[in-house]
XYZ file of C-alpha atoms in Angstrom:
201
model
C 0.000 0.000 0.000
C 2.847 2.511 0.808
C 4.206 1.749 -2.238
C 0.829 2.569 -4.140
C 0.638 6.065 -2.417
C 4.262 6.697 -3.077
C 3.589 6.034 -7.048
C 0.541 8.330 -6.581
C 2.452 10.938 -4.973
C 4.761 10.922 -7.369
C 2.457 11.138 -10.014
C 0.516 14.022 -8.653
C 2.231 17.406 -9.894
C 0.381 16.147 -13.644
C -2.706 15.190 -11.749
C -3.671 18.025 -9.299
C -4.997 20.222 -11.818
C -6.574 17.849 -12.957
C -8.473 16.860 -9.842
C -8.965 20.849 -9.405
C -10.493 21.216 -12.591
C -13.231 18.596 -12.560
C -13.935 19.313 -8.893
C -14.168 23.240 -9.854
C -15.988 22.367 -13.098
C -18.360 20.200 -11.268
C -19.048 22.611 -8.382
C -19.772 25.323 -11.583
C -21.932 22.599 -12.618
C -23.792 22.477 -9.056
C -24.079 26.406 -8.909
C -26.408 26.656 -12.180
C -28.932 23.904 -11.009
C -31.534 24.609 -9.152
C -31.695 21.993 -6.165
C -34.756 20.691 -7.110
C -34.140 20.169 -10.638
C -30.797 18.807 -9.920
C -31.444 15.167 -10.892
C -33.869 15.735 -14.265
C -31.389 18.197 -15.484
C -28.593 15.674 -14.967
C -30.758 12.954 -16.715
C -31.595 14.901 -19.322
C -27.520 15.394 -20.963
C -27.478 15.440 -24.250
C -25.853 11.938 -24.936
C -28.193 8.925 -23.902
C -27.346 5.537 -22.263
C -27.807 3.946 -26.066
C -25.266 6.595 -26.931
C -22.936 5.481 -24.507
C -22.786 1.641 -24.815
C -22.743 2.173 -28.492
C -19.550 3.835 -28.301
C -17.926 1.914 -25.880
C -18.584 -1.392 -28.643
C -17.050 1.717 -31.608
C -14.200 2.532 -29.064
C -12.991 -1.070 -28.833
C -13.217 -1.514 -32.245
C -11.834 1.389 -33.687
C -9.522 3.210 -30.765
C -8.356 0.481 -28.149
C -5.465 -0.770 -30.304
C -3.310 2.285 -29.427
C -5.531 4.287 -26.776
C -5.967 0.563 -24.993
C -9.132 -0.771 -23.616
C -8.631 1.531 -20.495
C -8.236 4.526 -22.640
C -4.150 5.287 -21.226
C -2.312 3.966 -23.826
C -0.869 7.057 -25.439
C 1.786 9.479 -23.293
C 0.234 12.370 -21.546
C -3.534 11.047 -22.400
C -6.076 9.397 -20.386
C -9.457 9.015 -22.181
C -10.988 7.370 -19.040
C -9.877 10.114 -16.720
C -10.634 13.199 -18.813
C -7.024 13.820 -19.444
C -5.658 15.158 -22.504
C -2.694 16.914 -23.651
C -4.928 20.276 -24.105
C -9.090 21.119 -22.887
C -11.155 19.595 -25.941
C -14.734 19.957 -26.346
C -16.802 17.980 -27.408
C -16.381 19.234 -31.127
C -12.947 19.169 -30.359
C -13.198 15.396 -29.607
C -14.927 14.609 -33.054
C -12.311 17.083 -35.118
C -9.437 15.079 -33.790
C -11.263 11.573 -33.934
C -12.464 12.373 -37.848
C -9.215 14.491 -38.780
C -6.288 12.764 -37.071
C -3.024 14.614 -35.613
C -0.490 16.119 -37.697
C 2.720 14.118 -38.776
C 0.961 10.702 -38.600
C 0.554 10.316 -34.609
C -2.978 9.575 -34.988
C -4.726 8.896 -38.210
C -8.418 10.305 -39.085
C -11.398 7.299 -38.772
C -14.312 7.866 -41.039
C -17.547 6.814 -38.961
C -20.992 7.708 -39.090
C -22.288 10.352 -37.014
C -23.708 8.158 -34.714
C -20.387 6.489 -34.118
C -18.525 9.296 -33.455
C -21.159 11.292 -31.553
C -21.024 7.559 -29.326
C -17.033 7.624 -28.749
C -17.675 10.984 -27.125
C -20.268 10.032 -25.488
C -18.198 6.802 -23.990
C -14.853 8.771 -23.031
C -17.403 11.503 -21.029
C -18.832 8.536 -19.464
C -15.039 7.932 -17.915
C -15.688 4.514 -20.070
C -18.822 3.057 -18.213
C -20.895 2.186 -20.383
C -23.566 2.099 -18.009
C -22.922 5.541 -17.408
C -23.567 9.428 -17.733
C -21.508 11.639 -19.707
C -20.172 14.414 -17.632
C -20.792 18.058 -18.613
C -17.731 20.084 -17.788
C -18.185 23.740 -16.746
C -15.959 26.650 -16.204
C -12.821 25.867 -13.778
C -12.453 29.336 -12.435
C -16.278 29.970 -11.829
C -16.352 26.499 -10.495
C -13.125 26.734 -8.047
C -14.228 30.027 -6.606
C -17.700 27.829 -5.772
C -15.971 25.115 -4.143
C -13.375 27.553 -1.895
C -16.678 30.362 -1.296
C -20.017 29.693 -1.512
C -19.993 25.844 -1.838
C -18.046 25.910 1.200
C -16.431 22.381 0.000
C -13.089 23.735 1.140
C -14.051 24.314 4.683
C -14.027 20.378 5.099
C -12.236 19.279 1.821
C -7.966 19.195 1.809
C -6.443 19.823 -1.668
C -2.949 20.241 -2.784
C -1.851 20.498 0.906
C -4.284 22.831 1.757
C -7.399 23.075 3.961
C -8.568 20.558 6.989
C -8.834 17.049 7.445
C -12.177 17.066 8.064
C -13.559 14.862 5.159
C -11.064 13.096 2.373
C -8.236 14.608 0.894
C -9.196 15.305 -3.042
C -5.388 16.211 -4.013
C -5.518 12.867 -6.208
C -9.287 12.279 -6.696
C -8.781 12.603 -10.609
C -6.317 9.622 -10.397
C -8.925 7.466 -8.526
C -12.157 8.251 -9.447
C -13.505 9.116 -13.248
C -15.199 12.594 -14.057
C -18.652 10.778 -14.639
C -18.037 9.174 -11.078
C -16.951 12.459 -9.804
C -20.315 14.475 -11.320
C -22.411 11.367 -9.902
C -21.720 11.851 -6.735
C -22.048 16.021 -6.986
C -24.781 15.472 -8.108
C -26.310 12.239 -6.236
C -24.977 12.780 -3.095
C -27.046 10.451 -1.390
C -26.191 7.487 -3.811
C -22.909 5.580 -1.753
C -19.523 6.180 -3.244
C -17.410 3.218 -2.723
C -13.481 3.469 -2.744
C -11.616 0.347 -3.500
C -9.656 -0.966 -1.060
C -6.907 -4.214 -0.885
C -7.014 -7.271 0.804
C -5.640 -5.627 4.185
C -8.311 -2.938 4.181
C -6.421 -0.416 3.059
């Protein structure tokens, strides 16, 4: 287990604006629902659960060869996670899927639009098929939410800051998907299990 955390650690610098971002993007995401609306706006995104299972089936076929199954198989790029090398939209997403990346790195697929609009659908999912794609928000807006008004930070440690009230969320982009992340925002009720090893840990 020490060992685990020290990997994490290690791997945080790349990771903790990460975790920021979805965190501040999520509380942005919080801020502009009404309470009461909360869980018909979030079941009424724009991609569908048939949107999302169909893509994972396009992913594998079309993607997982270099992006892997698990969507880390290119440096500096986790589909799963949200990560990549700059912010893409979702238009962004179906430009570089359709187009490719200069000087052969990633060659253009021709799908239908259903295909493509499924892949993006799938990697906002954080590749659960039986999931929701995420909507991401404004960082800023969202981080000034979670450290003011949201008063998340008053019980929430990130980045070495703030108490130890509830869990530290310095590395909760390495652990836990966007769509998981927005779920729970979200569905706070609904109970958010951590995996743990054999020792409990």
């Amino acid at each position: 287990m020490r060992v685990m955390i020290s990997k994490i650690r290690h791997r945080m610098p790349s990771f903790i604006s990460l975790s920021v971002f979805w965190l501040s993007s999520f509380a942005l995401l919080l801020s502009t629902t009404e309470p009461g609306l909360a869980q018909s706006s979030y079941a009424d995104h724009q991609y569908t659960s048939e949107d999302i299972e169909a893509g994972s089936r396009v992913y594998i076929a079309e993607c997982a060869l270099c992006h892997r199954r698990n969507g880390s198989g290119v440096d500096g790029v986790d589909l799963r996670l949200g990560q990549f090398r700059r912010p893409l939209s979702d238009n962004d997403l179906r430009e570089v899927i359709t187009t490719g990346i200069a000087n052969g790195r990633m060659p253009g697929i021709d799908l239908r639009q259903d295909e493509l609009d499924g892949i993006v659908a799938y990697i906002r999912a954080g590749f659960d098929p039986s999931g929701v794609a995420v909507r991401v928000g404004d960082a800023a807006s969202g981080q000034m939410l979670f450290e003011g008004e949201g008063e998340c930070s008053t019980c929430h440690r990130v980045n070495g800051e703030g108490p130890y009230l509830a869990p530290d969320l310095s590395d909760i982009g390495v652990i836990r998907t966007p769509a998981a992340l927005q779920r729970t925002l979200l569905e706070p009720s609904v109970p958010c299990f951590r995996s743990i090893d054999r020792y409990g840990q």
